[in-house]
Short mmCIF file of C-alpha atoms in Angstrom, two decimals:
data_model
loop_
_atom_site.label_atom_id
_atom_site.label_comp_id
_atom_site.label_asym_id
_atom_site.label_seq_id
_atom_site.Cartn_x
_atom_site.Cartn_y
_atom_site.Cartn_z
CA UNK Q 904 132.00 78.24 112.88
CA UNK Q 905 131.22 80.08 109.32
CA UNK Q 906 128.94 78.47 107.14
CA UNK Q 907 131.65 77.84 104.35
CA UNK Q 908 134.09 75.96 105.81
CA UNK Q 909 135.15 72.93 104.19
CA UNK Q 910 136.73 69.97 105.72
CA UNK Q 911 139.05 67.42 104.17
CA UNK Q 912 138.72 69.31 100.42
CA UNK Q 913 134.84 68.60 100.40
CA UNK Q 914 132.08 70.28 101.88
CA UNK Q 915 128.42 68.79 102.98
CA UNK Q 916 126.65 69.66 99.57
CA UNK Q 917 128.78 67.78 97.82
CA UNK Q 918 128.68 64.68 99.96
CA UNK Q 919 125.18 64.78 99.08
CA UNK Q 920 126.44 64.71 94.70
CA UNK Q 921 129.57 62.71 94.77
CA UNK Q 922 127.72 60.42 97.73
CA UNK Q 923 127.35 57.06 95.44
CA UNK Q 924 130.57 57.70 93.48
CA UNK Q 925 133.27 58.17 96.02
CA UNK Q 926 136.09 55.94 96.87
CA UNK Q 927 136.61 54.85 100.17
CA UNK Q 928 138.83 57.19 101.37
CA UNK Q 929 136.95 60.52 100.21
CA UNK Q 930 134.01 58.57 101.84
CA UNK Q 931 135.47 58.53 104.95
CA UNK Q 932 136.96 61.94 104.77
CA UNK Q 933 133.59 63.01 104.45
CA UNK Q 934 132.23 60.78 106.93
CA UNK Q 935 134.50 62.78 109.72
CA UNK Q 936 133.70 65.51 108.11
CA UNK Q 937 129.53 65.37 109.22
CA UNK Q 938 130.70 63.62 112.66
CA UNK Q 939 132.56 66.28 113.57
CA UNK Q 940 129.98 69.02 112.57
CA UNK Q 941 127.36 66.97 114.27
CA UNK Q 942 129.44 66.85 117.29
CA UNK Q 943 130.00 70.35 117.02
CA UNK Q 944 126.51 71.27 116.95
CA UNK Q 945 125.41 69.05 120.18
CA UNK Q 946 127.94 70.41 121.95
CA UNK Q 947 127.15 73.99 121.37
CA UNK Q 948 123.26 73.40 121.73
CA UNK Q 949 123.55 71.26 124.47
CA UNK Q 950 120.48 69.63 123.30
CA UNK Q 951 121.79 66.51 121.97
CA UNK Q 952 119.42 67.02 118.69
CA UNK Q 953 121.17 69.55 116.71
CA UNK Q 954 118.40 71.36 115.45
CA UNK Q 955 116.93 74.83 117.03
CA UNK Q 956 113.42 74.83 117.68
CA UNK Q 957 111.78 76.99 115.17
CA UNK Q 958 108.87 78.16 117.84
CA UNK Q 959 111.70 80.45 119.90
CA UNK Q 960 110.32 82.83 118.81
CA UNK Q 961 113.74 84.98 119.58
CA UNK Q 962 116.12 86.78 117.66
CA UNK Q 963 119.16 85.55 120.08
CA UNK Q 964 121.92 83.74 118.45
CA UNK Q 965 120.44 83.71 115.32
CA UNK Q 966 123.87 82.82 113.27
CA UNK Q 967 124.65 80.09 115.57
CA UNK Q 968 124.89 77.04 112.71
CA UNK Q 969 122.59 75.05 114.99
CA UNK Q 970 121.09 73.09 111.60
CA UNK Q 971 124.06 71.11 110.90
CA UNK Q 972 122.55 68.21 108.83
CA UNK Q 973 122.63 64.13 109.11
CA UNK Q 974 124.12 62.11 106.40
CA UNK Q 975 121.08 60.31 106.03
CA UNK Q 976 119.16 63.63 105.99
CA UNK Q 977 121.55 64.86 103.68
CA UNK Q 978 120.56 61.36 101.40
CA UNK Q 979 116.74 62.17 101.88
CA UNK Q 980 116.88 66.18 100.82
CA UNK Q 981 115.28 66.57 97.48
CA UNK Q 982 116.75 68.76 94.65
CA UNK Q 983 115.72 72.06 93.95
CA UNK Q 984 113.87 70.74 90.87
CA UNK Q 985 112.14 68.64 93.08
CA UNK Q 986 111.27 71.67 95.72
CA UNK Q 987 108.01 73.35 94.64
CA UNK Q 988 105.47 75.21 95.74
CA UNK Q 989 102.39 73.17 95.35
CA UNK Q 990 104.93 70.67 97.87
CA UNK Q 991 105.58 73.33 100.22
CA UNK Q 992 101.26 74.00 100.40
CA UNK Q 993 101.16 70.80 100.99
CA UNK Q 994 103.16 70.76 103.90
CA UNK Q 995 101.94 72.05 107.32
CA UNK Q 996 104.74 75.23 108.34
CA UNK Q 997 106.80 73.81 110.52
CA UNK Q 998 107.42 71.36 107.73
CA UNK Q 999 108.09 73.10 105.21
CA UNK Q 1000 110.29 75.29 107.11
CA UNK Q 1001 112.48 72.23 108.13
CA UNK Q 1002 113.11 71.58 104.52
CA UNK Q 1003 113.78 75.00 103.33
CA UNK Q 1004 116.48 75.84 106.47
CA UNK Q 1005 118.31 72.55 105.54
CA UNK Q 1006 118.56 73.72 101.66
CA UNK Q 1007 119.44 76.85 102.97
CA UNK Q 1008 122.44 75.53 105.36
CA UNK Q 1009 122.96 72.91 102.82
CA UNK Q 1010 123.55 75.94 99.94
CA UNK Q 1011 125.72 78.07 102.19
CA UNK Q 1012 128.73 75.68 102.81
CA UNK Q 1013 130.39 76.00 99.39
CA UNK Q 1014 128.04 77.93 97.52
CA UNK Q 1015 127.17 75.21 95.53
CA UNK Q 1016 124.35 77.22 94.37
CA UNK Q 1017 125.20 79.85 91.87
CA UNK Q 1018 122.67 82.96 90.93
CA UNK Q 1019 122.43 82.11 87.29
CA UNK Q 1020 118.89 82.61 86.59
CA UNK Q 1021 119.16 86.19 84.71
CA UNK Q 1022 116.43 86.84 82.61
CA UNK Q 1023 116.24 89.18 79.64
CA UNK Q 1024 114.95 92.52 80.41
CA UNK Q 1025 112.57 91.85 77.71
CA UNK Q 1026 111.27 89.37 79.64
CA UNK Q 1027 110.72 91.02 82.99
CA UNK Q 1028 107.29 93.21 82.41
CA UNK Q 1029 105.53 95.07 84.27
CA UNK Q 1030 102.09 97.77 84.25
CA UNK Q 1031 102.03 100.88 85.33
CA UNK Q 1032 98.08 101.89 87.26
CA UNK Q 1033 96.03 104.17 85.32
CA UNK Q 1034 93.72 106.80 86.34
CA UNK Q 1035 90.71 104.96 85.65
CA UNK Q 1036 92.59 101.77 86.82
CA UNK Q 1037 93.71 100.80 83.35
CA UNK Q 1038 96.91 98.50 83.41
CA UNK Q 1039 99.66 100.29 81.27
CA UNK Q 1040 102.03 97.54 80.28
CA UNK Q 1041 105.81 97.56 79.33
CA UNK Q 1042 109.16 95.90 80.01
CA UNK Q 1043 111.99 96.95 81.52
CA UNK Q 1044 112.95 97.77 77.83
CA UNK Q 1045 110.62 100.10 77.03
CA UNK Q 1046 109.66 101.30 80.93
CA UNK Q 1047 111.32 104.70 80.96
CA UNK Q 1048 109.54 105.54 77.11
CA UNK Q 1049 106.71 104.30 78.80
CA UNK Q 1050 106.73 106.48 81.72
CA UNK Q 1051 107.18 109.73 79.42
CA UNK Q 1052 103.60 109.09 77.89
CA UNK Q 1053 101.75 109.54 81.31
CA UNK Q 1054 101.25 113.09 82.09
CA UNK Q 1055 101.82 114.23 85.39
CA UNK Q 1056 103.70 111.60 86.31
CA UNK Q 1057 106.23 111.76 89.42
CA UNK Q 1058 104.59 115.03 90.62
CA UNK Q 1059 103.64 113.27 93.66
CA UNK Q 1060 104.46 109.80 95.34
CA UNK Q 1061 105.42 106.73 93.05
CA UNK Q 1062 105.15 103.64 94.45
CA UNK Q 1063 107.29 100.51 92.91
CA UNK Q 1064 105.85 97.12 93.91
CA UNK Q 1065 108.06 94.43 93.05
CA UNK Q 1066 106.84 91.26 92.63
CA UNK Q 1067 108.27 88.17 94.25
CA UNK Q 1068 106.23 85.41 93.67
CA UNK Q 1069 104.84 84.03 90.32
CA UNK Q 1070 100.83 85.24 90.42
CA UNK Q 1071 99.38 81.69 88.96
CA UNK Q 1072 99.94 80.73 92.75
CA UNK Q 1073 96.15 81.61 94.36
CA UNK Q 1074 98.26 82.91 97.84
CA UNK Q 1075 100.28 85.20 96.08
CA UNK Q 1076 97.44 86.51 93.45
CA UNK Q 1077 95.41 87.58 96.18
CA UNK Q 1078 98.11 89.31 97.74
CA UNK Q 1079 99.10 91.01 95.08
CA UNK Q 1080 96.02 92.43 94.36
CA UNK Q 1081 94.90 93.39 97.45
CA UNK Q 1082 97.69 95.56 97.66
CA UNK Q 1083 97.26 96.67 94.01
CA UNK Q 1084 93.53 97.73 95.08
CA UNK Q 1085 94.59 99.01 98.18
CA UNK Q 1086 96.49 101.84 96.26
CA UNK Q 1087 94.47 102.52 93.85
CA UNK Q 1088 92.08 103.21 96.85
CA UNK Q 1089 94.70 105.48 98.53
CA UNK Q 1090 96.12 107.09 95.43
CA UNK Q 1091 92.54 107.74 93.31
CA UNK Q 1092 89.83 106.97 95.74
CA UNK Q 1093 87.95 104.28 94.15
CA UNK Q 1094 85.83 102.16 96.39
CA UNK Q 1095 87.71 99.57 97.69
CA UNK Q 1096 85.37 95.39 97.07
CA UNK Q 1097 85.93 94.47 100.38
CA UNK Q 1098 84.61 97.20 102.39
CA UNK Q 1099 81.09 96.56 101.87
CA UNK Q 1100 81.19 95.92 105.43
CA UNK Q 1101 82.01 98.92 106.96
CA UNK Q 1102 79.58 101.78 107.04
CA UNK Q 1103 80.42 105.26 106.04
CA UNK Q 1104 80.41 106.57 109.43
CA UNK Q 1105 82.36 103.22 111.13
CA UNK Q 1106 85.25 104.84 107.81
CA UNK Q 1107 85.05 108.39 109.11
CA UNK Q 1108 85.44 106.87 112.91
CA UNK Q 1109 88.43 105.01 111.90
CA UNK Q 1110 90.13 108.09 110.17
CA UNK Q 1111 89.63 110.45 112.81
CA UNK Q 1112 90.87 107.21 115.71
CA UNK Q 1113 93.92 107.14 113.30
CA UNK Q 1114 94.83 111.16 113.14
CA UNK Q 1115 93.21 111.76 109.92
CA UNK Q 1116 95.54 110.27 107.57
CA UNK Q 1117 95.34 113.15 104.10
CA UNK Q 1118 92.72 111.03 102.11
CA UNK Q 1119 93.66 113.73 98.93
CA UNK Q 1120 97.05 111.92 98.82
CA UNK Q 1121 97.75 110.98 95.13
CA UNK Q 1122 100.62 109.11 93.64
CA UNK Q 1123 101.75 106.76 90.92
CA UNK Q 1124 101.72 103.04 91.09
CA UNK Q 1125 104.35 100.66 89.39
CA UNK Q 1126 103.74 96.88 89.23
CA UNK Q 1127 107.21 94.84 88.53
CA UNK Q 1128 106.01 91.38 87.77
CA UNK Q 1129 109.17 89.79 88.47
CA UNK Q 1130 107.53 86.99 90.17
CA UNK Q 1131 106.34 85.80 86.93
CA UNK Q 1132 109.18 85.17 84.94
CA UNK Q 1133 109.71 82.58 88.36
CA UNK Q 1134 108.68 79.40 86.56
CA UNK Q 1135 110.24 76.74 89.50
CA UNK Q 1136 111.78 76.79 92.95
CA UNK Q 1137 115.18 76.27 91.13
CA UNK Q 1138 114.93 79.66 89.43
CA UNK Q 1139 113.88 81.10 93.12
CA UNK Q 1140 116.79 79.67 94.45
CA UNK Q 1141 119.18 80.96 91.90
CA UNK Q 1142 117.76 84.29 90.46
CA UNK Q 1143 120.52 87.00 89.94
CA UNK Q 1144 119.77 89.58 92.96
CA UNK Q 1145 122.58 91.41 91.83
CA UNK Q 1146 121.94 91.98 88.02
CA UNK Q 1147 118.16 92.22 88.13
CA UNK Q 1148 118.71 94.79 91.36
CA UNK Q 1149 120.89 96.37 89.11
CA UNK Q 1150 119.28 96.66 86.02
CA UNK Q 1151 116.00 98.24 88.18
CA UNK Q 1152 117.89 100.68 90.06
CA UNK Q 1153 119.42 102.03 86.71
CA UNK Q 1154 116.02 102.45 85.19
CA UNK Q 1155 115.28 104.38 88.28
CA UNK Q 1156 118.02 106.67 87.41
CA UNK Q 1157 117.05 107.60 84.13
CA UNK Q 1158 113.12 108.22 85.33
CA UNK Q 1159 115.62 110.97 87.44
CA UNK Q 1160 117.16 112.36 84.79
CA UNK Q 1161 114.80 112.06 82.06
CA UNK Q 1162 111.46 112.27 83.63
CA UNK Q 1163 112.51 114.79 86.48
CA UNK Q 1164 111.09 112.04 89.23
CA UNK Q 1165 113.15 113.18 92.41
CA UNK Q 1166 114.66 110.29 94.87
CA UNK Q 1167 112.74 111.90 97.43
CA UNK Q 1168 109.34 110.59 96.05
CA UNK Q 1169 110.55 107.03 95.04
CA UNK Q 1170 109.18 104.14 97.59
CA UNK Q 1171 110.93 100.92 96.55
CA UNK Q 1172 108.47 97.81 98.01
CA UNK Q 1173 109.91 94.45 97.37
CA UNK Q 1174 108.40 91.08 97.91
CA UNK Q 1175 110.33 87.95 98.53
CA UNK Q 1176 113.05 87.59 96.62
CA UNK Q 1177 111.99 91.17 95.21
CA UNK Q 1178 112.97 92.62 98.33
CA UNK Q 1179 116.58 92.09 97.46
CA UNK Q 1180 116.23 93.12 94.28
CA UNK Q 1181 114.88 96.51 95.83
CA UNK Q 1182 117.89 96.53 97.98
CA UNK Q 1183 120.40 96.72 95.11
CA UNK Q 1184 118.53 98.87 93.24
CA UNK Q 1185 118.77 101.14 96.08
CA UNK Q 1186 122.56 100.88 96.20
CA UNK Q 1187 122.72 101.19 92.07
CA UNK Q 1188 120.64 104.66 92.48
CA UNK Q 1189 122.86 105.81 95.17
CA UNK Q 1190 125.99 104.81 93.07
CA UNK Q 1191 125.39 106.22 90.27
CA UNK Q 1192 123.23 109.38 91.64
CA UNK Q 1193 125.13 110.24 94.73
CA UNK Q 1194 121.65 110.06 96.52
CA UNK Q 1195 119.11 107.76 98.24
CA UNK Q 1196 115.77 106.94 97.68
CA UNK Q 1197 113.73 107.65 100.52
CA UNK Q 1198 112.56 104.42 100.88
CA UNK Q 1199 112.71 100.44 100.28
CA UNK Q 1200 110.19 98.11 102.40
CA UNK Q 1201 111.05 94.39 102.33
CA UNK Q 1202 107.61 91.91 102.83
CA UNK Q 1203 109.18 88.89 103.84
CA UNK Q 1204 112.66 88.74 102.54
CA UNK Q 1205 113.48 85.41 101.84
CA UNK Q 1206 116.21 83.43 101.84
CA UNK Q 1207 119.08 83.81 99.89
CA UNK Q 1208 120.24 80.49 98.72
CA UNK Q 1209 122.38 81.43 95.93
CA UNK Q 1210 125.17 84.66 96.31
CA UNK Q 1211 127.87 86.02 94.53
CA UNK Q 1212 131.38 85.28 95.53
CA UNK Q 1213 132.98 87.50 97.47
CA UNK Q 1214 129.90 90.09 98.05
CA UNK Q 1215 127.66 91.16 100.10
CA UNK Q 1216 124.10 91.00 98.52
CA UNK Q 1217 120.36 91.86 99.03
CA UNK Q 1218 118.64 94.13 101.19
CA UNK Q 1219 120.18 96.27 103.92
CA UNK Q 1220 120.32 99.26 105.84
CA UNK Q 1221 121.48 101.91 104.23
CA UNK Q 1222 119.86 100.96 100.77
CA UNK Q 1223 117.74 104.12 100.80
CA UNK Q 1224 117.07 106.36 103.25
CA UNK Q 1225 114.88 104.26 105.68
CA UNK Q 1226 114.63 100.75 105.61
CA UNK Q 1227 111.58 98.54 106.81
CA UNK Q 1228 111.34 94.75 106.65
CA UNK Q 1229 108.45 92.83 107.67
CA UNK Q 1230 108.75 89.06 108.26
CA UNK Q 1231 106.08 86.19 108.64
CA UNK Q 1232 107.43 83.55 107.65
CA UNK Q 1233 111.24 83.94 109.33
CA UNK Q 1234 111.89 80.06 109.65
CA UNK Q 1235 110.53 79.10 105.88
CA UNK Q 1236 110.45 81.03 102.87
CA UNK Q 1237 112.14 84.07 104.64
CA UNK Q 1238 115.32 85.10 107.26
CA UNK Q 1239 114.88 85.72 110.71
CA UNK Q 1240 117.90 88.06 110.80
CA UNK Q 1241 118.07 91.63 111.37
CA UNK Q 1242 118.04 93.22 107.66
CA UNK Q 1243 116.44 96.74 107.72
CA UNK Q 1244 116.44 99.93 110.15
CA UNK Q 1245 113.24 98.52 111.33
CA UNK Q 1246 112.47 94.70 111.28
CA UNK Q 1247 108.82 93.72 112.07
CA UNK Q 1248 107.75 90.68 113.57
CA UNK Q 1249 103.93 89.15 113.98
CA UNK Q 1250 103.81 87.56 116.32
CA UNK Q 1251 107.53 87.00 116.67
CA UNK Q 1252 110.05 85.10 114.53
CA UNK Q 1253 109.00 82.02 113.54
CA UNK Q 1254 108.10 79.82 110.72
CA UNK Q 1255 104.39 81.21 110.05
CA UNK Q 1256 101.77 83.56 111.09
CA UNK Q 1257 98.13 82.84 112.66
CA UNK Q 1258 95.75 81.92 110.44
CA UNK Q 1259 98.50 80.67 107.52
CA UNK Q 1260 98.55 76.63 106.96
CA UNK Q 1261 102.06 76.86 105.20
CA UNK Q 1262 104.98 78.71 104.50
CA UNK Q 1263 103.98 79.79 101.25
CA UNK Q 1264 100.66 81.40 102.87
CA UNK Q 1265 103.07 82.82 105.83
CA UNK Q 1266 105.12 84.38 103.28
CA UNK Q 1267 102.21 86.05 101.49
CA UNK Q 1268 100.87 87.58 104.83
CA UNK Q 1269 103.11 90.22 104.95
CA UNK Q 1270 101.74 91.62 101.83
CA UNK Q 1271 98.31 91.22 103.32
CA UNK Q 1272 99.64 93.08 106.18
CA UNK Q 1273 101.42 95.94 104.21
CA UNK Q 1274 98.21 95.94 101.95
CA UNK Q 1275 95.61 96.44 104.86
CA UNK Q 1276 97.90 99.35 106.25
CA UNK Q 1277 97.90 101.13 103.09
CA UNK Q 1278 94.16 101.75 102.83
CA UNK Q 1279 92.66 104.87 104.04
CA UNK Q 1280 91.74 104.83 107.62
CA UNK Q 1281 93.81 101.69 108.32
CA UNK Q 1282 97.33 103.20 108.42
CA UNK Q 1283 97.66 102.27 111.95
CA UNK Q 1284 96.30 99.27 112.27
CA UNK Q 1285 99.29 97.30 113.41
CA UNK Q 1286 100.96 98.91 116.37
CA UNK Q 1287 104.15 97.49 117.51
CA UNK Q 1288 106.40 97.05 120.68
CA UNK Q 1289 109.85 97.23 120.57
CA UNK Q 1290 110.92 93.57 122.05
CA UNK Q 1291 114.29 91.25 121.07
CA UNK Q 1292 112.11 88.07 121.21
CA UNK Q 1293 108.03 87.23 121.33
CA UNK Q 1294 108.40 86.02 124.73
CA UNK Q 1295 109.74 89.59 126.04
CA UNK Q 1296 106.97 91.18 123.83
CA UNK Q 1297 104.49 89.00 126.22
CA UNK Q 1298 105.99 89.42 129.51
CA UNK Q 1299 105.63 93.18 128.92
CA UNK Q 1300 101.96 92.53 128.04
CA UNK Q 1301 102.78 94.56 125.02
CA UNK Q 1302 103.72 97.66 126.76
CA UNK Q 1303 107.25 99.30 125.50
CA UNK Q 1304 108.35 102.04 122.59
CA UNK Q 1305 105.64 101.64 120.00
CA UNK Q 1306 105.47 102.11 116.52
CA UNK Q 1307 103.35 101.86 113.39
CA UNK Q 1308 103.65 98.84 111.15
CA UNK Q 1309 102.84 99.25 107.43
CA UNK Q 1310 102.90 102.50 105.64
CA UNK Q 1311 102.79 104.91 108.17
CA UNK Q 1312 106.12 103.53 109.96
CA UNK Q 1313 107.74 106.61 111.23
CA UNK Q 1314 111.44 107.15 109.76
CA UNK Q 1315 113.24 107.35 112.85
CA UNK Q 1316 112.99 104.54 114.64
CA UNK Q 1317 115.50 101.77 114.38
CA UNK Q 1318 115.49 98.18 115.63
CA UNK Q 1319 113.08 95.25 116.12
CA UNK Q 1320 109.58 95.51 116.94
CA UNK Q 1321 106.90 92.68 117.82
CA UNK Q 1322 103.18 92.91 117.39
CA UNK Q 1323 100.06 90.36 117.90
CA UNK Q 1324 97.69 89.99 114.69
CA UNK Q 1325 94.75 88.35 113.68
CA UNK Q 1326 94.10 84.97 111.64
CA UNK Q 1327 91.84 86.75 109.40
CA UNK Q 1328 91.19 90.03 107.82
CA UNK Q 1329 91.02 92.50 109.28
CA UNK Q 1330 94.36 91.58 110.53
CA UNK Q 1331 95.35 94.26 112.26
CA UNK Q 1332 94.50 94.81 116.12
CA UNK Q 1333 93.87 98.27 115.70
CA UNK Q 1334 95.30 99.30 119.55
CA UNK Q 1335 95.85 103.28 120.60
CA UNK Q 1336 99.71 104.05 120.30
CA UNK Q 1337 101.33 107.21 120.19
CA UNK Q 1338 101.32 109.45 117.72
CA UNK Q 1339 103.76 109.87 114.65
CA UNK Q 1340 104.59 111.00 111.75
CA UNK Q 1341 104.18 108.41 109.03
CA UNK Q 1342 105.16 108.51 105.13
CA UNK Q 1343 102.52 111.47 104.28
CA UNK Q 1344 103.85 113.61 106.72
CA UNK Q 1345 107.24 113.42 106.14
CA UNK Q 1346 107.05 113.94 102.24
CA UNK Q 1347 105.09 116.93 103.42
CA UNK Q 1348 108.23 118.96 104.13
CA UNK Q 1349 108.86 118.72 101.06
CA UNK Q 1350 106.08 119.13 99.05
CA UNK Q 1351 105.98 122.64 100.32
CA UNK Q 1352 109.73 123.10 99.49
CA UNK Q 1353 108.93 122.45 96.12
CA UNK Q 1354 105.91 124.92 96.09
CA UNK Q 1355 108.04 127.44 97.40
CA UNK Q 1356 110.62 127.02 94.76
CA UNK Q 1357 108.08 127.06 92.04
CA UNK Q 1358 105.82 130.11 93.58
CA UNK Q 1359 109.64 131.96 93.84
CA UNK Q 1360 110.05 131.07 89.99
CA UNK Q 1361 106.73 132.55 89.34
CA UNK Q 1362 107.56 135.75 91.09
CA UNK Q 1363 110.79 136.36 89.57
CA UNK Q 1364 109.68 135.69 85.97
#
């Protein structure tokens, strides 16, 4: 049964609006309308309760509409003004994660909800990382003029972080910045604050355990704030993936074609909402370049509760040359389906993450995650099992295809993967796997491709 069918001209969402205005015979049209999705759903689940239990922890069925609403649920929901996220703190997960999955279901009948938050470009700004740590600042305006001032720029990796969530939020500031300080680590080698802890010879350990990752790797960091031109869950809800993807991935272009920054370098990471942002402004680059970027990480993609008609949207494979998505919070702020060429779940799929009180926290843990991987010495921290549901994961007491979560996630593997973590950082468990290559190593390749071309230049001048 799709998610937009309508029955008798009106569909559940607007029950919900017209519900105190109707006449008696649209009421009861609508009435047989939720009786016979409710008896739909028992029958299917053959639970009687019409709701799936969001500690499954599988990835089975996951577009079965088992969250057919109540009318009197429907008469409790709030509106999206009323959703925010100071509520959804306040909430334990499995809470908050009911709410949010009956919006969702709610939004998807009639798309009632329309992506027509579109901000100005103006408004969307941004910094780019400095040598000395120094926050550059533009807008996506002025971001390609600003990227012409910095010298050297491109020559190595560049790293886009897209923002998701708004950084007056304490979950998502910390985030944020852990990952900011995480590259600035990795790119410049500036001591990292929260590695007082670890001795210099408990570092060198670690790098040799994890096949001494190149610690001379530099690159360029990018900071989208998108997240903070995200005043209210309303604007969440109804931000225009599409445009804003769009708008990014042409910007992208130009830094091609006017700053000579090859698709090969470009690693797209999206956060939230962000993430299918990143996705489009894959498939803008690749539209208007005739090539990928190599490649587009989604932390927590989250719900989409407002599409265009007739389109596919957000992230996907395919958006750039590989793929990775890493939920924590699958049943609340994000999706639990299959998005990416690799789809990563702690713990397994299910509304939050050990350690995280809500879904907002959840959410923010798989920037956490990403962030810890990213540091020198860390990059495999979070080995992974290949495993359809958490339960599988534990009957094979982990054992299985492994790979890498975070930034060293080798290119060619496809499909989903399950991993224990810890409550609290450190979060990774840090277990032997096999080895691979991870994002250094395959840029590698063709780093030396481009020496050779330049060293041929040389000789022929």
């Amino acid at each position: 049964m799709a998610y937009s069918t309508v029955w008798c001209g009106v569909s559940t969402i607007e029950a919900k609006l017209l519900w105190k205005n109707m006449n008696p015979v649209r009421t009861l049209c609508v009435m047989a309308s939720l009786m016979a999705v409710a008896l739909a759903t028992n029958a299917g689940n053959g639970n009687g309760n019409g709701h799936r239990s969001k500690n499954s922890n599988s990835l089975n069925n996951i577009e079965d509409p088992s969250n057919w609403v109540t009318t009197s649920e429907i008469e409790q929901l709030p509106t999206l003004k009323e959703v925010t996220l100071r509520r959804l703190e306040d909430m334990s997960a499995d809470e908050g994660a009911t709410l949010l999955d009956k919006l969702y279901h709610l939004s998807q009948f009639n798309r009632i909800f329309k992506p027509d938050y579109m901000p100005e470009p103006s408004k969307i700004k941004g910094y780019i990382v400095g040598q000395n740590g120094e926050k550059i600042e533009f807008n996506m305006n002025n971001f390609v003029q600003t990227v012409k001032r910095q010298p050297n720029f491109g020559d190595d990796e560049v790293t886009i972080f897209i923002q998701g969530m708004p950084e007056s939020w304490s979950q998502a500031n910390k985030a944020n910045r852990k990952l900011v300080q995480a590259y600035q680590q990795r790119y410049n080698l500036q001591p990292y604050p929260g590695q007082q802890d670890s001795s210099e010879e408990q570092t060198q350990q670690k790098r040799k355990q994890n096949q001494d990752q190149d610690d001379n790797t530099t690159g360029d960091l990018v900071v989208i704030a998108l997240g903070d031109i995200i005043d209210d869950f309303e604007q969440f809800a109804t931000l225009n993936v599409e445009r804003i993807g769009e708008l990014i991935g042409s910007r992208l272009v130009q830094l091609t074609n006017e700053v000579n920054v090859p698709q090969e370098v470009i690693h797209l990471i999206g956060q939230g909402p962000a993430a299918h942002v990143a996705g489009v402004a894959g498939r803008q680059y690749t539209r208007q370049t005739g090539h990928k970027l190599r490649r587009i990480t989604g932390l927590d993609p989250s719900k989409q509760y407002a599409q265009p008609d007739n389109k596919l949207s957000g992230l996907s494979r395919g958006d750039a040359d590989f793929v990775d998505a890493i939920h924590t919070s699958a049943y609340g702020m994000g999706v639990q389906k299959r998005l990416a060429d690799v789809d990563f779940y702690p713990n397994g799929p299910a509304a939050g993450v050990p350690g995280a009180d809500n879904v907002v926290e959840a959410s923010m843990r798989a920037t956490r995650y990403f962030a810890e991987s990213v540091r020198p010495g860390n990059e495999r921290n979070f080995p992974a099992v290949a495993a359809s549901s958490y339960k599988e994961y534990k009957q094979n007491n982990g054992y299985g295809k492994r790979a890498y979560m975070g930034i060293a996630t080798n290119y060619d593997i496809r499909g989903d993967y399950m991993l224990q973590v810890n409550s609290k950082s450190p979060f990774g468990r840090n277990t032997p796997a096999q080895t691979q290559n991870g994002y250094h190593s395959v840029h590698e390749s063709w780093r030396q491709q481009q020496r050779q071309q330049q060293q041929q230049k040389k000789n022929f001048a």
